[in-house]
Coordinates of C-alpha atoms in Angstrom, one line a residue:
X1 CA -21.8 33.4 2.6
X2 CA -18.5 32.8 0.8
X3 CA -17.2 30.6 3.6
X4 CA -20.6 28.8 3.8
X5 CA -20.3 27.7 0.2
X6 CA -16.5 27.7 -0.1
X7 CA -16.3 23.9 -0.5
X8 CA -18.7 23.9 -3.4
X9 CA -16.7 26.8 -4.9
X10 CA -13.5 24.9 -4.4
X11 CA -14.7 21.7 -5.9
X12 CA -16.2 23.3 -9.1
X13 CA -13.9 26.2 -9.7
X14 CA -11.5 24.0 -11.8
X15 CA -14.4 23.5 -14.2
X16 CA -14.4 27.2 -14.9
X17 CA -10.8 26.7 -16.2
X18 CA -12.0 23.8 -18.2
X19 CA -14.7 25.9 -19.9
X20 CA -12.2 28.7 -20.7
X21 CA -9.7 26.2 -22.2
X22 CA -12.5 24.5 -24.2
X23 CA -13.6 27.8 -25.7
X24 CA -10.1 29.0 -26.7
X25 CA -9.7 29.5 -30.5
X26 CA -6.7 30.4 -32.7
X27 CA -3.5 28.8 -33.9
X28 CA -2.4 25.5 -32.3
X29 CA 0.6 27.0 -30.5
X30 CA -1.3 29.9 -29.1
X31 CA -4.2 27.6 -27.9
X32 CA -1.7 25.2 -26.2
X33 CA 0.1 28.1 -24.5
X34 CA -3.2 29.6 -23.4
X35 CA -4.3 26.2 -22.0
X36 CA -1.2 25.9 -19.9
X37 CA -1.5 29.3 -18.4
X38 CA -5.3 29.0 -17.8
X39 CA -4.8 25.6 -16.1
X40 CA -2.0 26.9 -14.0
X41 CA -3.7 30.1 -12.8
X42 CA -7.0 28.3 -12.2
X43 CA -5.2 25.7 -10.0
X44 CA -3.3 28.5 -8.2
X45 CA -6.5 30.3 -7.4
X46 CA -8.0 27.0 -6.1
X47 CA -4.9 26.5 -4.0
X48 CA -5.0 30.0 -2.5
X49 CA -8.7 29.6 -1.8
X50 CA -8.1 26.3 -0.1
X51 CA -5.6 27.9 2.3
X52 CA -8.5 29.9 3.7
X53 CA -9.9 26.6 5.0
X54 CA -6.9 26.3 7.2
X55 CA -7.0 29.9 8.4
X56 CA -10.7 29.7 9.4
X57 CA -10.7 26.1 10.6
X58 CA -11.8 25.7 14.3
X59 CA -9.2 23.5 15.9
X60 CA -11.4 22.8 18.9
X61 CA -14.3 21.5 16.9
X62 CA -14.1 17.8 16.0
X63 CA -17.2 17.9 13.9
X64 CA -17.6 18.7 10.2
X65 CA -17.1 22.4 9.3
X66 CA -17.9 24.6 6.3
X67 CA -21.0 22.4 5.8
X68 CA -23.1 23.3 2.8
X69 CA -26.0 21.4 1.3
X70 CA -27.9 21.8 -2.0
X71 CA -30.6 19.7 -3.5
X72 CA -29.0 17.4 -6.1
X73 CA -31.8 15.2 -7.5
X74 CA -35.4 16.3 -6.7
X75 CA -37.7 13.8 -5.0
X76 CA -34.8 11.9 -3.5
X77 CA -32.7 12.1 -0.4
X78 CA -29.5 12.7 -2.5
X79 CA -27.9 16.1 -2.1
X80 CA -24.8 18.1 -2.9
X81 CA -23.7 17.8 0.7
X82 CA -20.2 19.0 1.5
X83 CA -18.2 19.4 4.8
X84 CA -14.7 18.8 6.1
X85 CA -13.1 17.7 9.4
X86 CA -9.5 17.7 10.5
X87 CA -8.7 14.6 8.5
X88 CA -10.2 15.7 5.1
X89 CA -8.9 19.3 5.2
X90 CA -5.3 18.1 4.9
X91 CA -6.0 15.9 1.9
X92 CA -7.8 18.7 0.2
X93 CA -4.7 21.0 0.8
X94 CA -2.5 18.2 -0.5
X95 CA -4.5 18.0 -3.7
X96 CA -4.7 21.7 -4.4
X97 CA -1.0 22.0 -3.6
X98 CA 0.1 19.3 -6.1
X99 CA -2.1 20.1 -9.0
X100 CA -0.3 23.4 -10.0
X101 CA 3.0 21.5 -9.6
X102 CA 1.8 18.8 -11.9
X103 CA 0.8 21.5 -14.5
X104 CA 4.2 23.2 -14.2
X105 CA 6.0 19.8 -14.5
X106 CA 4.2 19.1 -17.7
X107 CA 4.9 22.5 -19.3
X108 CA 7.5 21.3 -21.8
X109 CA 7.2 17.5 -21.7
X110 CA 3.6 17.4 -23.0
X111 CA 3.4 18.7 -26.5
X112 CA 0.4 17.0 -28.1
X113 CA -3.2 17.3 -27.2
X114 CA -2.2 20.0 -24.6
X115 CA -5.7 21.3 -24.2
X116 CA -7.1 17.9 -23.4
X117 CA -4.3 17.2 -21.0
X118 CA -4.9 20.4 -19.0
X119 CA -8.6 19.8 -19.0
X120 CA -8.0 16.3 -17.7
X121 CA -6.0 17.6 -14.7
X122 CA -8.6 20.3 -13.8
X123 CA -11.4 17.7 -13.9
X124 CA -9.3 15.4 -11.8
X125 CA -8.9 18.2 -9.3
X126 CA -12.7 18.7 -9.1
X127 CA -13.2 14.9 -8.5
X128 CA -10.6 14.7 -5.8
X129 CA -11.8 17.8 -3.9
X130 CA -15.4 16.6 -4.2
X131 CA -14.5 13.2 -2.9
X132 CA -12.6 14.4 0.2
X133 CA -15.4 16.8 1.2
X134 CA -18.5 14.7 0.2
X135 CA -21.0 14.1 3.1
X136 CA -23.4 12.1 1.0
X137 CA -22.4 8.5 0.4
X138 CA -23.7 8.4 -3.3
X139 CA -22.0 11.7 -3.9
X140 CA -18.7 10.3 -2.5
X141 CA -19.1 7.3 -4.8
X142 CA -19.6 9.5 -7.9
X143 CA -16.5 11.5 -7.2
X144 CA -14.5 8.4 -6.1
X145 CA -15.3 6.7 -9.4
X146 CA -15.1 9.9 -11.4
X147 CA -11.4 10.1 -10.6
X148 CA -10.9 7.1 -12.9
X149 CA -11.9 8.8 -16.1
X150 CA -9.2 11.7 -16.3
X151 CA -6.6 9.4 -14.8
X152 CA -7.4 6.7 -17.4
X153 CA -6.9 9.3 -20.2
X154 CA -3.7 10.7 -18.7
X155 CA -2.1 7.3 -18.6
X156 CA -3.7 6.0 -21.8
X157 CA -3.0 9.1 -24.1
X158 CA 0.3 10.6 -22.7
X159 CA 1.9 7.5 -21.3
X160 CA 4.7 5.3 -22.5
X161 CA 4.8 2.5 -25.1
X162 CA 2.6 0.2 -23.0
X163 CA 0.2 2.9 -21.9
X164 CA -3.0 1.2 -23.3
X165 CA -2.3 -2.0 -21.3
X166 CA -1.4 0.0 -18.2
X167 CA -4.4 2.3 -18.4
X168 CA -6.9 -0.6 -18.9
X169 CA -5.3 -2.6 -16.1
X170 CA -5.6 0.4 -13.8
X171 CA -9.2 1.0 -14.8
X172 CA -10.4 -2.6 -14.5
X173 CA -8.8 -3.3 -11.2
X174 CA -10.2 -0.2 -9.5
X175 CA -13.6 -0.4 -11.2
X176 CA -14.1 -4.1 -10.3
X177 CA -13.2 -3.3 -6.6
X178 CA -15.7 -0.4 -6.5
X179 CA -18.7 -2.4 -7.9
X180 CA -18.9 -4.3 -4.6
X181 CA -18.8 -1.0 -2.7
X182 CA -21.7 0.3 -4.8
X183 CA -23.7 -2.8 -3.9
X184 CA -22.9 -2.1 -0.2
X185 CA -24.0 1.5 -0.6
X186 CA -27.4 0.4 -2.1
X187 CA -27.9 -2.0 0.8
X188 CA -27.0 0.7 3.4
X189 CA -29.6 3.0 1.8
X190 CA -32.2 0.2 1.9
X191 CA -31.4 -0.5 5.5
X192 CA -30.9 3.0 6.9
X193 CA -33.1 4.9 4.4
X194 CA -30.4 7.6 4.1
X195 CA -27.2 8.2 2.3
X196 CA -26.2 11.1 4.6
X197 CA -22.8 10.2 5.9
X198 CA -23.3 12.0 9.2
X199 CA -26.5 10.0 9.9
X200 CA -24.8 6.8 8.8
X201 CA -22.0 7.4 11.2
X202 CA -24.5 7.0 14.1
X203 CA -26.6 4.2 12.5
X204 CA -26.1 0.8 14.1
X205 CA -25.6 -2.1 11.6
X206 CA -25.8 -5.6 13.2
X207 CA -22.4 -7.4 13.5
X208 CA -23.3 -9.9 10.8
X209 CA -24.2 -7.1 8.4
X210 CA -21.1 -5.2 9.3
X211 CA -18.9 -8.1 8.2
X212 CA -20.4 -8.2 4.7
X213 CA -20.4 -4.4 4.3
X214 CA -16.8 -4.2 5.5
X215 CA -15.6 -6.8 2.9
X216 CA -17.5 -4.9 0.2
X217 CA -15.8 -1.6 1.1
X218 CA -12.5 -3.3 1.6
X219 CA -12.5 -4.7 -2.0
X220 CA -12.5 -1.1 -3.2
X221 CA -10.2 0.6 -0.7
X222 CA -7.6 -2.3 -0.8
X223 CA -7.2 -1.9 -4.6
X224 CA -7.0 1.9 -4.4
X225 CA -4.3 2.1 -1.7
X226 CA -3.1 -0.6 -3.0
X227 CA -2.6 -3.6 -0.7
X228 CA -0.9 -6.9 -1.5
X229 CA -2.0 -9.0 -3.5
X230 CA -4.1 -6.5 -5.5
X231 CA -1.2 -4.1 -6.0
X232 CA 0.0 -5.3 -9.4
X233 CA -1.7 -2.5 -11.4
X234 CA 0.4 0.2 -9.7
X235 CA 3.9 -0.4 -11.0
X236 CA 2.6 -0.7 -14.6
X237 CA 0.5 2.5 -14.2
X238 CA 3.5 4.4 -12.7
X239 CA 6.0 3.3 -15.3
X240 CA 3.7 4.1 -18.3
X241 CA 2.2 7.3 -16.9
X242 CA 3.8 10.7 -17.7
X243 CA 5.7 12.3 -14.9
X244 CA 2.8 14.5 -13.7
X245 CA 0.5 11.4 -13.8
X246 CA 2.8 9.5 -11.5
X247 CA 3.0 12.5 -9.2
X248 CA -0.7 12.8 -8.7
X249 CA -1.2 9.1 -8.6
X250 CA 1.3 8.6 -5.8
X251 CA 0.6 11.9 -4.2
X252 CA -3.1 11.8 -3.8
X253 CA -4.9 8.9 -5.6
X254 CA -3.2 6.2 -3.4
X255 CA -4.6 8.1 -0.3
X256 CA -8.2 7.5 -1.4
X257 CA -8.1 3.9 0.1
X258 CA -6.7 5.1 3.4
X259 CA -9.2 7.9 3.6
X260 CA -12.0 5.4 2.9
X261 CA -10.9 3.2 5.7
X262 CA -10.9 6.1 8.1
X263 CA -14.1 7.7 6.9
X264 CA -16.3 4.5 6.5
X265 CA -14.8 1.2 7.5
X266 CA -13.8 2.1 11.1
X267 CA -16.7 4.4 12.2
X268 CA -19.6 2.7 10.4
X269 CA -18.4 -1.0 10.9
X270 CA -16.4 -1.0 14.1
X271 CA -17.2 -4.6 15.0
X272 CA -16.0 -5.8 11.5
X273 CA -12.9 -3.6 11.7
X274 CA -11.9 -5.2 14.9
X275 CA -12.6 -8.6 13.6
X276 CA -10.6 -8.2 10.4
X277 CA -7.7 -6.2 11.9
X278 CA -5.4 -9.3 12.1
X279 CA -6.0 -9.9 8.4
X280 CA -5.0 -6.3 7.7
X281 CA -1.8 -6.7 9.7
X282 CA -0.8 -9.8 7.8
X283 CA -1.4 -8.2 4.4
X284 CA 0.3 -5.0 5.5
X285 CA 3.4 -6.9 6.7
X286 CA 3.6 -8.9 3.5
X287 CA 3.3 -5.6 1.5
X288 CA 6.0 -3.9 3.5
X289 CA 8.6 -6.7 3.3
X290 CA 7.8 -8.4 0.0
X291 CA 7.5 -5.1 -2.0
X292 CA 10.7 -3.8 -0.4
X293 CA 12.6 -6.9 -1.5
X294 CA 11.1 -6.5 -5.0
X295 CA 12.2 -2.8 -5.0
X296 CA 15.8 -3.9 -4.1
X297 CA 16.2 -5.7 -7.5
X298 CA 14.6 -3.2 -9.8
X299 CA 16.6 -1.7 -12.6
X300 CA 14.0 1.0 -13.5
X301 CA 14.1 4.0 -11.2
X302 CA 10.4 4.7 -11.6
X303 CA 9.4 1.1 -10.9
X304 CA 11.6 1.0 -7.8
X305 CA 9.9 4.1 -6.4
X306 CA 6.5 2.6 -7.3
X307 CA 7.2 -0.5 -5.3
X308 CA 8.4 1.7 -2.4
X309 CA 5.0 3.4 -2.5
X310 CA 3.3 0.1 -2.0
X311 CA 5.6 -0.6 1.0
X312 CA 4.9 2.8 2.5
X313 CA 1.1 2.2 2.1
X314 CA 1.7 -1.0 4.1
X315 CA 2.7 1.2 7.1
X316 CA -0.4 3.2 6.5
X317 CA -2.9 0.3 6.6
X318 CA -1.1 -1.2 9.6
X319 CA -1.2 2.1 11.4
X320 CA -4.9 2.7 10.7
X321 CA -5.9 -0.7 12.1
X322 CA -3.9 -0.4 15.3
X323 CA -7.0 1.5 16.3
X324 CA -5.1 3.6 18.8
X325 CA -4.2 7.3 18.8
X326 CA -0.5 7.0 17.9
X327 CA -0.9 4.4 15.1
X328 CA -3.7 6.2 13.4
X329 CA -2.1 9.6 13.7
X330 CA 1.1 8.1 12.3
X331 CA -0.9 6.6 9.4
X332 CA -2.4 9.9 8.4
X333 CA 0.9 11.7 8.8
X334 CA 2.6 9.0 6.7
X335 CA 0.0 9.5 3.9
X336 CA 0.6 13.3 3.9
X337 CA 4.4 12.8 4.0
X338 CA 4.3 10.2 1.2
X339 CA 2.1 12.5 -0.8
X340 CA 4.9 15.1 -0.9
X341 CA 8.0 12.9 -0.9
X342 CA 6.9 10.4 -3.5
X343 CA 5.6 13.2 -5.7
X344 CA 9.1 14.9 -5.4
X345 CA 10.8 11.6 -6.2
X346 CA 8.8 11.0 -9.4
X347 CA 9.5 14.6 -10.4
X348 CA 13.2 13.9 -9.9
X349 CA 12.9 10.9 -12.2
X350 CA 11.1 13.1 -14.7
X351 CA 14.0 15.6 -14.7
X352 CA 16.6 13.1 -15.8
X353 CA 14.2 11.2 -18.1
X354 CA 13.5 14.5 -20.0
X355 CA 17.2 14.9 -20.6
X356 CA 18.5 11.4 -21.3
X357 CA 15.2 9.6 -22.1
X358 CA 15.9 6.5 -20.0
X359 CA 15.0 5.4 -16.5
X360 CA 17.5 2.6 -16.4
X361 CA 19.7 2.9 -13.2
X362 CA 22.7 1.5 -15.1
X363 CA 22.6 4.5 -17.5
X364 CA 23.6 6.8 -14.7
X365 CA 26.4 7.1 -12.1
X366 CA 28.5 9.9 -10.8
X367 CA 25.7 12.4 -11.5
X368 CA 26.5 14.5 -8.4
X369 CA 29.5 15.8 -10.3
X370 CA 27.4 17.0 -13.2
X371 CA 24.1 18.0 -11.5
X372 CA 25.0 19.0 -7.9
X373 CA 21.7 20.9 -7.3
X374 CA 19.7 18.0 -8.5
X375 CA 21.7 15.6 -6.4
X376 CA 20.9 17.7 -3.2
X377 CA 17.2 17.7 -4.0
X378 CA 17.2 13.9 -4.6
X379 CA 19.2 13.4 -1.4
X380 CA 16.7 15.3 0.7
X381 CA 13.8 13.3 -0.7
X382 CA 15.7 10.1 -0.2
X383 CA 16.3 10.9 3.4
X384 CA 12.7 11.8 3.9
X385 CA 11.6 8.5 2.2
X386 CA 13.8 6.4 4.6
X387 CA 12.4 8.4 7.6
X388 CA 15.4 10.4 8.7
X389 CA 14.7 12.5 11.8
X390 CA 14.0 16.1 10.9
X391 CA 12.1 15.1 7.8
X392 CA 8.4 14.4 7.3
X393 CA 9.0 10.7 6.8
X394 CA 10.3 10.2 10.4
X395 CA 7.1 11.4 12.1
X396 CA 4.7 9.1 10.4
X397 CA 7.0 6.0 10.6
X398 CA 7.8 6.6 14.3
X399 CA 4.1 7.0 15.3
X400 CA 3.1 3.9 13.3
X401 CA 5.8 1.9 15.1
X402 CA 4.7 3.3 18.4
X403 CA 1.0 2.4 17.8
X404 CA 1.9 -1.0 16.4
X405 CA 4.0 -1.8 19.4
X406 CA 1.1 -1.0 21.7
X407 CA -1.2 -3.2 19.6
X408 CA 1.1 -6.1 18.9
X409 CA 4.9 -6.4 19.3
X410 CA 5.2 -8.8 16.4
X411 CA 3.6 -6.3 14.0
X412 CA 6.0 -3.7 15.2
X413 CA 8.9 -6.0 14.8
X414 CA 8.0 -6.9 11.2
X415 CA 7.4 -3.3 10.2
X416 CA 10.8 -2.4 11.6
X417 CA 12.3 -5.0 9.2
X418 CA 10.5 -3.2 6.4
X419 CA 12.0 0.2 7.4
X420 CA 15.5 -1.3 7.3
X421 CA 14.8 -2.7 3.8
X422 CA 13.4 0.6 2.7
X423 CA 16.6 2.4 3.8
X424 CA 18.6 -0.2 1.9
X425 CA 16.9 0.1 -1.5
X426 CA 16.7 3.9 -1.4
X427 CA 20.4 4.4 -0.4
X428 CA 21.5 1.8 -2.9
X429 CA 19.5 3.7 -5.6
X430 CA 21.1 7.0 -4.6
X431 CA 24.6 5.5 -4.6
X432 CA 24.2 4.0 -8.0
X433 CA 22.9 7.2 -9.6
X434 CA 25.0 9.9 -8.0
X435 CA 28.3 8.3 -6.7
X436 CA 31.2 6.7 -8.5
X437 CA 32.8 7.6 -11.8
X438 CA 30.9 8.9 -14.8
X439 CA 31.0 5.9 -17.3
X440 CA 28.2 7.2 -19.6
X441 CA 29.7 10.1 -21.7
X442 CA 26.1 11.3 -22.5
X443 CA 25.8 12.4 -18.9
X444 CA 28.4 15.2 -19.5
X445 CA 25.8 16.9 -21.8
X446 CA 23.2 17.1 -19.0
X447 CA 22.4 20.5 -17.5
X448 CA 21.5 21.0 -13.8
X449 CA 18.1 22.2 -12.6
X450 CA 16.6 25.1 -14.5
X451 CA 14.6 27.9 -13.0
X452 CA 11.2 26.2 -13.5
X453 CA 12.4 23.0 -11.9
X454 CA 13.8 25.0 -8.9
X455 CA 10.4 26.7 -8.5
X456 CA 8.8 23.2 -8.4
X457 CA 11.2 21.6 -5.9
X458 CA 11.6 24.5 -3.4
X459 CA 8.0 24.4 -1.9
X460 CA 8.2 20.6 -1.7
X461 CA 11.5 20.7 0.2
X462 CA 10.0 23.4 2.6
X463 CA 7.0 21.2 3.4
X464 CA 9.1 18.1 4.0
X465 CA 11.3 20.0 6.4
X466 CA 8.3 21.8 8.0
X467 CA 6.5 18.5 8.7
X468 CA 9.7 17.0 10.1
X469 CA 10.7 19.9 12.4
X470 CA 7.3 21.2 13.5
X471 CA 4.7 18.4 12.9
X472 CA 2.3 19.7 15.5
X473 CA 1.2 22.4 13.1
X474 CA -0.3 19.5 11.1
X475 CA -1.3 17.0 13.8
X476 CA -3.2 19.6 15.8
X477 CA -5.6 19.8 12.8
X478 CA -6.0 16.0 12.8
X479 CA -6.3 15.3 16.6
X480 CA -9.8 16.5 17.4
X481 CA -11.5 14.6 14.6
X482 CA -9.3 11.5 15.3
X483 CA -10.0 11.5 19.0
X484 CA -13.7 11.6 18.3
X485 CA -13.4 8.8 15.8
X486 CA -11.5 6.6 18.3
X487 CA -13.9 7.4 21.1
X488 CA -17.0 6.6 19.0
X489 CA -15.3 3.4 17.8
X490 CA -14.6 2.0 21.3
X491 CA -18.0 3.1 22.5
X492 CA -19.6 1.2 19.6
X493 CA -17.5 -1.9 20.4
X494 CA -18.5 -1.7 24.1
X495 CA -22.1 -1.7 23.1
X496 CA -21.6 -4.8 20.9
X497 CA -20.0 -6.6 23.8

């Protein structure tokens, strides 16, 4: 019974923490402290509960598991329909893993409206888990759009000096993209008379209809991931967001677009996916090379890492639309790796920003002599970001290159250029911050990592090394669902031809 409804429990358990925080009374300091501990332990319980999904997941079953269904709106086909396969389970684990880290990272840096801040993160967790396990298309849309509200508040209330501009830009970009997806969902319901995702996966839309539906979904997913040229909201959102906001934005929210392509565009619109694949390759290559060049000239550490995220998502979209086993597996692995590595890099930026209150690269230099433990953590994440063998970044990039080479050698060649540029801007960044003489005397006052920061970074390092040394413990979860997706995709294409 518990396992049958475990996904509903997982998705809505954070709201229990919200209720407890909301009802807390007393002096301001006591309420804030209580909100921090309640949010942390609620998210920890959710994380521990989510690990039972991995323990009980049937690796031989490519279909949706832990399926549960409750009536949502009476006299309609809409239902609270949840289930996960080998693709969505890892994104749920990524979400539940990062939320407690976000709360810990905000422990001291967030000092005003603490209750609201913790409530926003718990609601965000509910929305993300619900989105990754929704098996009803309308339910998916509700959670997909619901993510915007807490993220809008996190950037707009606790962000930097241009937080209002950044939060509105983020909201408008993502909302406008999603309106077209809503229209597509309404048309699909009118056509197929169902919003059940499992039934829609087997429904045949005509090639002409597929083209329009694909473009409508693409408008939403391309903004979310984000792809060039609709990426401009991301650097602003990252720069203005508080550290934990950047962590969850890069760690999970950017993966919503990639997940959407895998869950809807490819299996429901195979003809259109094949038709538009060359367009995706061109946009992905531009994203990889252009944003890498932009990252090279950045003076703000956070903005540099934000542009590197766009470049990494370029590998993801290219990998997904290779439409072969290696490329798509590499794309999913790259999303998971980026979720951990980019989160850790933004946390690293937060560590020195909390101490010196600047993100300008020129303000640092020679930091390895003053903060050696911090320098080691940053180095490990830099190596993972550039795809060094033995780290998580290598597995995803290698598989994407392999898949791209099978699909088109030119795509593989251009992506390789992006990897070289990526190594250049990350190593250049590391050298400017950590090597050389200490010219800024304020740096001598900085302390190395404290116990709370060590607790945050240790599990991130373990996962980066784990994914790099033993990736099959993750890929064996993905492969059954991915193989079925590819098989159904090519079967559908054969029928069209």
